Amino acid sequence: PQRALISKTTVTKLEQAEAQKVIDEAAIFDVNYQLELLTDKAASFKTLVPALQAKYDGLTAVQKALIPKFSLLQDAQATYVTYSEQATKLEAAITALDEASPSFYVDVQKANNDYNALNVAQQAFISPTVVERLQAMVTVASENLQAAQTVIDEITALHVANTNYLDQVVAARTAYDDLTAIQKTLVTNSEKLVAEELVVAAIRNVESKIAAI
């Protein structure tokens, strides 16, 4: 009986209000729920922050006013900017890596250490193409250093008292000459090789004179 006293217009408005309330609660719940799950240590952080911001921007003023944890999104946005700036700086350093540079090996090590020091969320801001370049540069640096170290060890082991000393010096020279120009710059004891070759030349000179007697 009492309901019959309420006009159809009023009933319609009430129903619309109830429907809107359900819509508001659903939208608010979705944003609040994702804000609670948001962490700046997860790989999804890079994509989740813009998506959450877009959802928040799509809310009505009334709905926005009912988001109690909006400060979490603001904090996430600030962190997002920081991560983006870090990524831009590191990407520039990786892109600038030059094998011909005297500081190449130090630069590669620093860039690799800087990348590995990032958490997975921060790493997600680095372009996959740039990451591939870093990995390639690390491989190049490692291969060059290993090749140079092998020759360094050969030269270090040279001693006139060694069995097959003369052949060892020739082998060390061949190994050194087979290196690339860049790899040769990494051989820190090339002067010893030259000195050993002078010893070999002297020995052969003596042997030649003895043979001529």
Coordinates of C-alpha atoms in Angstrom, one line a residue:
P1 CA 0.0 0.0 0.0
Q2 CA 2.8 2.4 0.9
R3 CA 4.7 1.6 -2.3
A4 CA 1.6 2.6 -4.2
L5 CA 1.9 6.1 -2.8
I6 CA 5.3 6.5 -4.5
S7 CA 5.2 7.8 -8.0
K8 CA 6.6 5.8 -10.8
T9 CA 9.1 8.6 -11.5
T10 CA 10.4 8.3 -8.0
V11 CA 10.6 4.5 -8.2
T12 CA 12.5 4.8 -11.5
K13 CA 15.0 7.2 -9.9
L14 CA 15.5 5.0 -7.0
E15 CA 16.1 2.0 -9.2
Q16 CA 18.5 4.0 -11.3
A17 CA 20.3 5.1 -8.2
E18 CA 20.6 1.5 -7.0
A19 CA 21.9 0.5 -10.4
Q20 CA 24.5 3.3 -10.4
K21 CA 25.5 2.4 -6.9
V22 CA 26.3 -1.2 -8.1
I23 CA 28.3 0.2 -11.0
D24 CA 30.2 2.6 -8.8
E25 CA 31.0 -0.1 -6.3
A26 CA 32.2 -2.4 -9.0
A27 CA 34.5 0.2 -10.5
I28 CA 35.8 1.3 -7.2
F29 CA 36.4 -2.3 -6.1
D30 CA 38.4 -3.0 -9.2
V31 CA 40.7 0.0 -8.8
N32 CA 41.1 -0.5 -5.1
Y33 CA 41.8 -4.2 -5.5
Q34 CA 44.5 -3.6 -8.1
L35 CA 46.1 -0.9 -6.0
E36 CA 46.5 -3.3 -3.2
L37 CA 48.2 -5.7 -5.5
L38 CA 50.5 -3.1 -7.0
T39 CA 54.2 -3.5 -6.2
D40 CA 57.2 -1.8 -7.7
K41 CA 59.2 -5.0 -7.5
A42 CA 57.1 -7.0 -10.0
A43 CA 57.7 -7.2 -13.8
S44 CA 54.1 -6.2 -14.4
F45 CA 54.7 -2.8 -12.7
K46 CA 55.5 -1.2 -16.0
T47 CA 52.2 -2.1 -17.7
L48 CA 50.0 -2.1 -14.6
V49 CA 50.7 1.6 -13.6
P50 CA 49.5 3.1 -16.9
A51 CA 46.5 0.7 -17.0
L52 CA 45.5 1.7 -13.4
Q53 CA 45.9 5.3 -14.2
A54 CA 43.7 4.9 -17.3
K55 CA 41.0 3.1 -15.1
Y56 CA 41.2 5.9 -12.5
D57 CA 40.9 8.6 -15.2
G58 CA 37.8 6.8 -16.5
L59 CA 36.0 7.1 -13.1
T60 CA 33.5 9.7 -12.4
A61 CA 34.2 12.4 -9.8
V62 CA 32.0 10.7 -7.3
Q63 CA 33.8 7.4 -7.9
K64 CA 37.2 9.0 -7.6
A65 CA 36.3 10.5 -4.3
L66 CA 35.6 6.9 -3.0
I67 CA 39.1 5.6 -3.8
P68 CA 40.8 5.7 -0.3
K69 CA 44.1 4.5 -1.6
F70 CA 44.7 7.0 -4.4
S71 CA 48.0 8.0 -2.8
L72 CA 49.3 4.5 -3.7
L73 CA 48.7 5.3 -7.4
Q74 CA 50.5 8.7 -7.0
D75 CA 53.4 7.0 -5.3
A76 CA 53.5 4.4 -8.1
Q77 CA 53.5 7.1 -10.7
A78 CA 56.5 8.8 -9.1
T79 CA 58.3 5.5 -9.0
Y80 CA 57.4 4.8 -12.6
V81 CA 59.0 8.1 -13.6
T82 CA 62.2 7.2 -11.7
Y83 CA 62.4 3.8 -13.3
S84 CA 61.9 5.4 -16.7
E85 CA 64.7 7.9 -16.2
Q86 CA 67.0 5.1 -14.9
A87 CA 66.2 3.0 -18.0
T88 CA 66.8 5.9 -20.4
K89 CA 70.2 6.6 -18.8
L90 CA 71.3 2.9 -18.8
E91 CA 70.0 2.4 -22.4
A92 CA 72.2 5.3 -23.5
A93 CA 75.2 3.8 -21.8
I94 CA 74.6 0.4 -23.4
T95 CA 74.0 1.9 -26.9
A96 CA 77.2 3.9 -26.6
L97 CA 79.4 0.8 -25.9
D98 CA 82.2 0.7 -28.5
E99 CA 84.5 -2.3 -28.8
A100 CA 87.2 0.0 -30.2
S101 CA 87.1 2.2 -27.1
P102 CA 90.0 1.9 -24.6
S103 CA 87.5 1.8 -21.8
F104 CA 85.3 -0.8 -23.5
Y105 CA 85.8 -3.6 -21.0
V106 CA 85.3 -1.3 -18.0
D107 CA 82.2 0.2 -19.6
V108 CA 80.8 -3.2 -20.4
Q109 CA 81.4 -4.5 -16.9
K110 CA 79.8 -1.4 -15.4
A111 CA 76.7 -1.5 -17.7
N112 CA 76.3 -5.2 -17.0
N113 CA 76.6 -4.7 -13.3
D114 CA 74.2 -1.8 -13.4
Y115 CA 71.6 -3.9 -15.3
N116 CA 72.0 -6.8 -13.0
A117 CA 71.5 -4.6 -9.9
L118 CA 68.0 -3.6 -11.1
N119 CA 65.0 -5.5 -9.8
V120 CA 62.7 -7.2 -12.3
A121 CA 60.4 -4.3 -12.4
Q122 CA 63.2 -1.9 -13.3
Q123 CA 64.6 -4.3 -15.9
A124 CA 61.2 -4.3 -17.6
F125 CA 61.8 -0.7 -18.5
I126 CA 64.9 -1.6 -20.6
S127 CA 64.1 -2.2 -24.2
P128 CA 64.6 -5.9 -25.2
T129 CA 66.7 -4.8 -28.1
V130 CA 69.0 -2.9 -25.8
V131 CA 69.2 -5.9 -23.4
E132 CA 70.2 -8.1 -26.4
R133 CA 72.9 -5.6 -27.3
L134 CA 74.3 -5.6 -23.8
Q135 CA 74.4 -9.4 -23.8
A136 CA 76.2 -9.4 -27.1
M137 CA 78.8 -6.9 -25.8
V138 CA 79.3 -9.0 -22.7
T139 CA 80.0 -12.0 -24.9
V140 CA 82.4 -10.0 -27.1
A141 CA 84.3 -8.7 -24.1
S142 CA 84.5 -12.1 -22.5
E143 CA 85.7 -13.8 -25.7
N144 CA 88.3 -11.1 -26.3
L145 CA 89.6 -11.3 -22.7
Q146 CA 89.7 -15.1 -22.8
A147 CA 91.6 -15.1 -26.1
A148 CA 94.1 -12.5 -24.8
Q149 CA 94.5 -14.4 -21.5
T150 CA 95.4 -17.6 -23.3
V151 CA 98.2 -15.8 -25.1
I152 CA 99.3 -14.0 -22.0
D153 CA 99.7 -17.4 -20.3
E154 CA 101.7 -18.8 -23.2
I155 CA 104.1 -15.9 -23.1
T156 CA 104.4 -16.0 -19.3
A157 CA 105.4 -19.7 -19.4
L158 CA 108.2 -19.0 -21.8
H159 CA 111.7 -19.6 -20.3
V160 CA 114.9 -20.4 -22.1
A161 CA 115.4 -23.5 -19.9
N162 CA 112.2 -25.0 -21.1
T163 CA 112.2 -28.1 -23.3
N164 CA 111.3 -27.1 -26.8
Y165 CA 111.8 -23.5 -25.9
L166 CA 112.4 -22.3 -29.4
D167 CA 109.2 -24.0 -30.6
Q168 CA 107.3 -22.5 -27.7
V169 CA 108.4 -19.0 -28.7
V170 CA 107.3 -19.5 -32.3
A171 CA 103.9 -20.9 -31.1
A172 CA 103.4 -17.9 -28.8
R173 CA 104.2 -15.5 -31.7
T174 CA 101.7 -17.4 -33.9
A175 CA 99.1 -17.2 -31.2
Y176 CA 99.7 -13.5 -30.7
D177 CA 99.5 -12.8 -34.4
D178 CA 96.3 -14.7 -34.8
L179 CA 94.6 -12.3 -32.4
T180 CA 92.5 -9.4 -33.6
A181 CA 94.0 -5.9 -33.3
I182 CA 91.7 -5.2 -30.3
Q183 CA 92.6 -8.5 -28.6
K184 CA 96.3 -7.7 -29.0
T185 CA 95.9 -4.5 -27.0
L186 CA 94.7 -6.8 -24.1
V187 CA 98.0 -8.8 -24.1
T188 CA 99.8 -7.1 -21.2
N189 CA 103.1 -8.9 -21.7
S190 CA 103.7 -8.6 -25.4
E191 CA 107.1 -7.0 -24.6
K192 CA 108.2 -10.3 -23.0
L193 CA 107.4 -12.1 -26.2
V194 CA 109.7 -9.7 -28.2
A195 CA 112.4 -10.2 -25.6
E196 CA 112.1 -14.0 -25.9
E197 CA 112.3 -13.7 -29.6
L198 CA 115.6 -11.8 -29.3
V199 CA 116.9 -14.7 -27.1
V200 CA 115.8 -17.2 -29.8
A201 CA 117.6 -15.1 -32.5
A202 CA 120.7 -15.1 -30.4
I203 CA 120.6 -18.9 -29.9
R204 CA 120.1 -19.5 -33.6
N205 CA 122.9 -17.1 -34.4
V206 CA 125.2 -19.1 -32.1
E207 CA 124.0 -22.4 -33.6
S208 CA 124.6 -21.1 -37.1
K209 CA 128.2 -20.1 -36.2
I210 CA 128.9 -23.5 -34.6
A211 CA 127.5 -25.3 -37.6
A212 CA 129.7 -23.2 -39.9
I213 CA 132.9 -24.4 -38.1

